Short mmCIF file of N, CA and C in Angstrom, two decimals:
data_model
loop_
_atom_site.label_atom_id
_atom_site.label_comp_id
_atom_site.label_asym_id
_atom_site.label_seq_id
_atom_site.Cartn_x
_atom_site.Cartn_y
_atom_site.Cartn_z
N HIS A 11 -11.10 2.13 62.37
CA HIS A 11 -10.90 1.04 61.40
C HIS A 11 -11.99 1.03 60.33
N SER A 12 -13.26 1.17 60.76
CA SER A 12 -14.34 1.09 59.76
C SER A 12 -14.29 2.26 58.78
N SER A 13 -13.88 3.45 59.25
CA SER A 13 -13.81 4.58 58.33
C SER A 13 -12.74 4.33 57.26
N ASN A 14 -11.67 3.63 57.63
CA ASN A 14 -10.64 3.26 56.67
C ASN A 14 -11.20 2.30 55.63
N MET A 15 -11.97 1.33 56.08
CA MET A 15 -12.59 0.36 55.16
C MET A 15 -13.63 1.06 54.27
N GLU A 16 -14.37 1.99 54.86
CA GLU A 16 -15.34 2.76 54.07
C GLU A 16 -14.64 3.55 52.97
N GLN A 17 -13.49 4.13 53.31
CA GLN A 17 -12.71 4.91 52.34
C GLN A 17 -12.23 4.00 51.21
N ILE A 18 -11.75 2.83 51.56
CA ILE A 18 -11.29 1.86 50.54
C ILE A 18 -12.44 1.46 49.64
N ALA A 19 -13.61 1.21 50.25
CA ALA A 19 -14.79 0.82 49.47
C ALA A 19 -15.23 1.96 48.55
N ALA A 20 -15.22 3.18 49.06
CA ALA A 20 -15.63 4.34 48.25
C ALA A 20 -14.67 4.53 47.08
N ASN A 21 -13.37 4.38 47.33
CA ASN A 21 -12.37 4.51 46.26
C ASN A 21 -12.56 3.42 45.20
N ALA A 22 -12.84 2.21 45.65
CA ALA A 22 -13.05 1.10 44.71
C ALA A 22 -14.30 1.34 43.87
N GLU A 23 -15.35 1.86 44.52
CA GLU A 23 -16.59 2.16 43.79
C GLU A 23 -16.36 3.24 42.74
N ARG A 24 -15.64 4.31 43.12
CA ARG A 24 -15.32 5.38 42.17
C ARG A 24 -14.51 4.85 40.99
N ALA A 25 -13.53 4.00 41.28
CA ALA A 25 -12.68 3.44 40.22
C ALA A 25 -13.50 2.57 39.28
N SER A 26 -14.44 1.78 39.81
CA SER A 26 -15.23 0.91 38.94
C SER A 26 -16.22 1.73 38.11
N ILE A 27 -16.76 2.80 38.69
CA ILE A 27 -17.66 3.69 37.93
C ILE A 27 -16.89 4.34 36.80
N LYS A 28 -15.67 4.83 37.11
CA LYS A 28 -14.85 5.49 36.09
C LYS A 28 -14.51 4.49 34.98
N TYR A 29 -14.19 3.25 35.36
CA TYR A 29 -13.87 2.22 34.37
C TYR A 29 -15.06 2.00 33.44
N LYS A 30 -16.24 1.90 34.01
CA LYS A 30 -17.45 1.68 33.21
C LYS A 30 -17.74 2.87 32.30
N GLN A 31 -17.49 4.09 32.79
CA GLN A 31 -17.68 5.28 31.95
C GLN A 31 -16.74 5.23 30.74
N VAL A 32 -15.47 4.90 31.00
CA VAL A 32 -14.49 4.86 29.90
C VAL A 32 -14.86 3.75 28.92
N GLU A 33 -15.28 2.60 29.46
CA GLU A 33 -15.69 1.48 28.60
C GLU A 33 -16.88 1.90 27.72
N PHE A 34 -17.86 2.54 28.33
CA PHE A 34 -19.06 3.00 27.63
C PHE A 34 -18.69 4.00 26.53
N MET A 35 -17.86 4.98 26.86
CA MET A 35 -17.50 6.04 25.91
C MET A 35 -16.51 5.57 24.85
N SER A 36 -15.79 4.48 25.11
CA SER A 36 -14.82 3.99 24.12
C SER A 36 -15.52 3.55 22.83
N GLU A 37 -16.80 3.24 22.93
CA GLU A 37 -17.58 2.86 21.75
C GLU A 37 -18.17 4.10 21.06
N ARG A 38 -17.86 5.28 21.60
CA ARG A 38 -18.42 6.52 21.08
C ARG A 38 -17.34 7.52 20.65
N LEU A 39 -16.16 7.01 20.32
CA LEU A 39 -15.06 7.87 19.87
C LEU A 39 -15.50 8.67 18.65
N GLY A 40 -15.17 9.96 18.64
CA GLY A 40 -15.53 10.81 17.51
C GLY A 40 -16.89 11.47 17.64
N GLN A 41 -17.71 11.00 18.57
CA GLN A 41 -19.05 11.58 18.73
C GLN A 41 -19.00 12.91 19.48
N ILE A 42 -19.98 13.75 19.22
CA ILE A 42 -20.05 15.11 19.77
C ILE A 42 -21.09 15.15 20.90
N TYR A 43 -20.71 15.82 22.00
CA TYR A 43 -21.61 15.95 23.16
C TYR A 43 -21.51 17.36 23.73
N ASP A 44 -22.61 17.79 24.36
CA ASP A 44 -22.59 19.02 25.14
C ASP A 44 -22.30 18.66 26.59
N GLY A 45 -21.57 19.54 27.25
CA GLY A 45 -21.23 19.29 28.64
C GLY A 45 -20.98 20.59 29.38
N VAL A 46 -20.57 20.42 30.64
CA VAL A 46 -20.30 21.55 31.51
C VAL A 46 -18.91 21.34 32.12
N ILE A 47 -18.15 22.42 32.22
CA ILE A 47 -16.83 22.34 32.85
C ILE A 47 -17.04 22.06 34.34
N SER A 48 -16.56 20.90 34.79
CA SER A 48 -16.76 20.47 36.18
C SER A 48 -15.50 20.62 37.02
N GLY A 49 -14.39 20.97 36.37
CA GLY A 49 -13.14 21.18 37.08
C GLY A 49 -12.14 21.87 36.19
N VAL A 50 -11.27 22.67 36.80
CA VAL A 50 -10.22 23.37 36.06
C VAL A 50 -8.91 23.13 36.79
N THR A 51 -7.90 22.64 36.06
CA THR A 51 -6.58 22.40 36.65
C THR A 51 -5.51 22.93 35.72
N GLU A 52 -4.27 22.87 36.16
CA GLU A 52 -3.16 23.30 35.31
C GLU A 52 -2.98 22.35 34.12
N TRP A 53 -3.61 21.16 34.16
CA TRP A 53 -3.50 20.18 33.07
C TRP A 53 -4.61 20.31 32.05
N GLY A 54 -5.72 20.97 32.43
CA GLY A 54 -6.81 21.10 31.48
C GLY A 54 -8.16 21.27 32.16
N LEU A 55 -9.20 20.98 31.38
CA LEU A 55 -10.58 21.16 31.82
C LEU A 55 -11.26 19.81 32.00
N TYR A 56 -11.84 19.58 33.17
CA TYR A 56 -12.70 18.41 33.35
C TYR A 56 -14.09 18.80 32.87
N VAL A 57 -14.70 17.91 32.10
CA VAL A 57 -16.02 18.19 31.53
C VAL A 57 -16.96 17.04 31.84
N GLU A 58 -18.13 17.36 32.40
CA GLU A 58 -19.17 16.37 32.63
C GLU A 58 -20.20 16.51 31.52
N LEU A 59 -20.49 15.40 30.84
CA LEU A 59 -21.43 15.42 29.72
C LEU A 59 -22.87 15.49 30.23
N ASN A 60 -23.68 16.32 29.59
CA ASN A 60 -25.08 16.50 30.01
C ASN A 60 -25.88 15.21 29.84
N GLU A 61 -25.64 14.52 28.73
CA GLU A 61 -26.47 13.38 28.35
C GLU A 61 -26.32 12.19 29.29
N ASN A 62 -25.08 11.90 29.73
CA ASN A 62 -24.86 10.65 30.47
C ASN A 62 -24.00 10.81 31.73
N LYS A 63 -23.62 12.04 32.06
CA LYS A 63 -22.85 12.35 33.27
C LYS A 63 -21.44 11.76 33.27
N CYS A 64 -20.98 11.24 32.13
CA CYS A 64 -19.59 10.77 32.05
C CYS A 64 -18.67 11.99 32.12
N GLU A 65 -17.52 11.80 32.76
CA GLU A 65 -16.57 12.91 32.90
C GLU A 65 -15.25 12.56 32.23
N GLY A 66 -14.71 13.55 31.53
CA GLY A 66 -13.42 13.39 30.89
C GLY A 66 -12.68 14.71 30.93
N MET A 67 -11.52 14.73 30.29
CA MET A 67 -10.69 15.93 30.32
C MET A 67 -10.37 16.42 28.92
N VAL A 68 -10.39 17.74 28.77
CA VAL A 68 -9.83 18.40 27.60
C VAL A 68 -8.43 18.84 28.04
N PRO A 69 -7.38 18.10 27.62
CA PRO A 69 -6.02 18.46 28.06
C PRO A 69 -5.63 19.85 27.56
N ILE A 70 -4.93 20.60 28.40
CA ILE A 70 -4.54 21.96 28.04
C ILE A 70 -3.67 21.94 26.78
N ARG A 71 -2.89 20.87 26.58
CA ARG A 71 -2.02 20.78 25.40
C ARG A 71 -2.82 20.70 24.10
N ASP A 72 -4.10 20.29 24.20
CA ASP A 72 -4.95 20.18 23.01
C ASP A 72 -5.72 21.47 22.70
N LEU A 73 -5.63 22.45 23.58
CA LEU A 73 -6.28 23.75 23.33
C LEU A 73 -5.30 24.58 22.51
N ASP A 74 -5.37 24.42 21.19
CA ASP A 74 -4.31 24.96 20.34
C ASP A 74 -4.63 26.29 19.67
N ASP A 75 -5.77 26.92 20.05
CA ASP A 75 -6.09 28.23 19.45
C ASP A 75 -5.39 29.37 20.19
N ASP A 76 -4.74 29.07 21.32
CA ASP A 76 -4.04 30.08 22.11
C ASP A 76 -3.13 29.35 23.09
N TYR A 77 -2.35 30.12 23.84
CA TYR A 77 -1.55 29.55 24.92
C TYR A 77 -2.31 29.82 26.21
N TYR A 78 -2.84 28.75 26.82
CA TYR A 78 -3.68 28.91 28.01
C TYR A 78 -2.87 28.70 29.28
N GLU A 79 -3.19 29.53 30.27
CA GLU A 79 -2.56 29.41 31.58
C GLU A 79 -3.65 29.22 32.63
N PHE A 80 -3.31 28.43 33.66
CA PHE A 80 -4.23 28.19 34.77
C PHE A 80 -4.20 29.39 35.71
N ASP A 81 -5.34 30.00 35.91
CA ASP A 81 -5.49 31.12 36.85
C ASP A 81 -6.07 30.54 38.13
N GLU A 82 -5.18 30.27 39.09
CA GLU A 82 -5.57 29.58 40.32
C GLU A 82 -6.54 30.42 41.16
N LYS A 83 -6.33 31.72 41.19
CA LYS A 83 -7.16 32.60 42.01
C LYS A 83 -8.61 32.63 41.51
N ASN A 84 -8.77 32.67 40.18
CA ASN A 84 -10.11 32.74 39.59
C ASN A 84 -10.61 31.39 39.08
N TYR A 85 -9.80 30.34 39.30
CA TYR A 85 -10.18 28.98 38.94
C TYR A 85 -10.64 28.87 37.49
N CYS A 86 -9.76 29.31 36.58
CA CYS A 86 -10.11 29.27 35.16
C CYS A 86 -8.84 29.09 34.33
N LEU A 87 -9.02 28.78 33.05
CA LEU A 87 -7.92 28.82 32.09
C LEU A 87 -8.11 30.08 31.26
N ARG A 88 -7.01 30.83 31.08
CA ARG A 88 -7.07 32.10 30.37
C ARG A 88 -6.08 32.08 29.22
N GLY A 89 -6.58 32.42 28.03
CA GLY A 89 -5.72 32.50 26.85
C GLY A 89 -4.85 33.73 26.90
N ARG A 90 -3.57 33.55 26.63
CA ARG A 90 -2.62 34.66 26.75
C ARG A 90 -2.84 35.74 25.68
N ARG A 91 -3.09 35.34 24.44
CA ARG A 91 -3.22 36.31 23.35
C ARG A 91 -4.65 36.84 23.21
N LYS A 92 -5.61 35.93 23.15
CA LYS A 92 -7.00 36.33 22.88
C LYS A 92 -7.80 36.61 24.15
N ASN A 93 -7.21 36.26 25.29
CA ASN A 93 -7.84 36.46 26.60
C ASN A 93 -9.15 35.69 26.76
N LYS A 94 -9.33 34.61 25.99
CA LYS A 94 -10.52 33.75 26.14
C LYS A 94 -10.40 33.01 27.47
N ILE A 95 -11.52 32.88 28.15
CA ILE A 95 -11.52 32.28 29.48
C ILE A 95 -12.46 31.07 29.51
N TYR A 96 -11.97 29.97 30.11
CA TYR A 96 -12.80 28.80 30.39
C TYR A 96 -12.89 28.67 31.90
N SER A 97 -14.13 28.73 32.42
CA SER A 97 -14.35 28.70 33.87
C SER A 97 -15.26 27.55 34.28
N LEU A 98 -15.20 27.23 35.55
CA LEU A 98 -16.07 26.23 36.15
C LEU A 98 -17.52 26.57 35.83
N GLY A 99 -18.29 25.58 35.36
CA GLY A 99 -19.71 25.78 35.08
C GLY A 99 -20.02 26.23 33.66
N ASP A 100 -18.98 26.58 32.87
CA ASP A 100 -19.22 26.98 31.48
C ASP A 100 -19.76 25.81 30.67
N ALA A 101 -20.73 26.09 29.81
CA ALA A 101 -21.26 25.08 28.88
C ALA A 101 -20.34 25.04 27.66
N ILE A 102 -19.90 23.83 27.28
CA ILE A 102 -19.05 23.67 26.10
C ILE A 102 -19.47 22.43 25.32
N THR A 103 -18.97 22.31 24.11
CA THR A 103 -19.23 21.15 23.26
C THR A 103 -17.91 20.45 23.02
N ILE A 104 -17.93 19.12 23.13
CA ILE A 104 -16.70 18.34 22.97
C ILE A 104 -16.91 17.20 21.97
N ARG A 105 -15.78 16.66 21.53
CA ARG A 105 -15.76 15.41 20.76
C ARG A 105 -14.99 14.41 21.60
N VAL A 106 -15.46 13.17 21.65
CA VAL A 106 -14.75 12.12 22.39
C VAL A 106 -13.49 11.77 21.59
N ALA A 107 -12.32 12.04 22.16
CA ALA A 107 -11.06 11.90 21.44
C ALA A 107 -10.34 10.59 21.74
N ARG A 108 -10.20 10.27 23.04
CA ARG A 108 -9.45 9.07 23.44
C ARG A 108 -10.10 8.43 24.66
N ALA A 109 -10.02 7.12 24.72
CA ALA A 109 -10.51 6.38 25.89
C ALA A 109 -9.45 5.35 26.27
N ASN A 110 -8.88 5.48 27.46
CA ASN A 110 -7.84 4.57 27.92
C ASN A 110 -8.37 3.79 29.12
N LEU A 111 -8.78 2.54 28.85
CA LEU A 111 -9.36 1.71 29.92
C LEU A 111 -8.35 1.42 31.01
N GLU A 112 -7.10 1.14 30.62
CA GLU A 112 -6.07 0.79 31.60
C GLU A 112 -5.89 1.90 32.63
N LYS A 113 -5.86 3.14 32.15
CA LYS A 113 -5.67 4.29 33.05
C LYS A 113 -6.99 4.89 33.52
N LYS A 114 -8.11 4.36 33.01
CA LYS A 114 -9.44 4.87 33.34
C LYS A 114 -9.54 6.36 33.00
N GLN A 115 -9.05 6.74 31.80
CA GLN A 115 -9.04 8.14 31.39
C GLN A 115 -9.82 8.35 30.10
N LEU A 116 -10.61 9.41 30.10
CA LEU A 116 -11.32 9.86 28.90
C LEU A 116 -10.76 11.22 28.51
N ASP A 117 -10.34 11.35 27.26
CA ASP A 117 -9.91 12.65 26.75
C ASP A 117 -10.92 13.15 25.74
N PHE A 118 -11.26 14.42 25.89
CA PHE A 118 -12.18 15.08 24.98
C PHE A 118 -11.42 16.15 24.20
N ALA A 119 -11.95 16.50 23.03
CA ALA A 119 -11.43 17.62 22.25
C ALA A 119 -12.52 18.69 22.20
N LEU A 120 -12.12 19.92 22.43
CA LEU A 120 -13.06 21.03 22.42
C LEU A 120 -13.53 21.32 21.01
N ILE A 121 -14.83 21.52 20.85
CA ILE A 121 -15.41 21.90 19.56
C ILE A 121 -15.79 23.37 19.65
N GLU A 122 -15.18 24.19 18.82
CA GLU A 122 -15.51 25.63 18.81
C GLU A 122 -16.81 25.82 18.05
N LYS A 123 -17.70 26.61 18.60
CA LYS A 123 -18.99 26.88 17.93
C LYS A 123 -18.91 28.15 17.12
#
């Protein structure tokens, strides 16, 4: 029973932290940050910002310089034409694109250097 309650408490804590991150970043739309790819999925790249540890996503649909596919075996996104690869741990630069408090979602846009 207690492990179930601990799980509920941990989930609530994560949700409130995420809400506060989105609230904090919603005042920073358009700003540029350096970060690290903290997750790779078929939907896009999760990025943790170096400056404040906020995490958001660069949706795969917004990576418009190529057609990217999720490489599950190598845990990366790979461009079909240019063969550019985004992998876990890569340093990238983003712009804060969208902040949705209701869904607790932060969307970032990739900045090419």
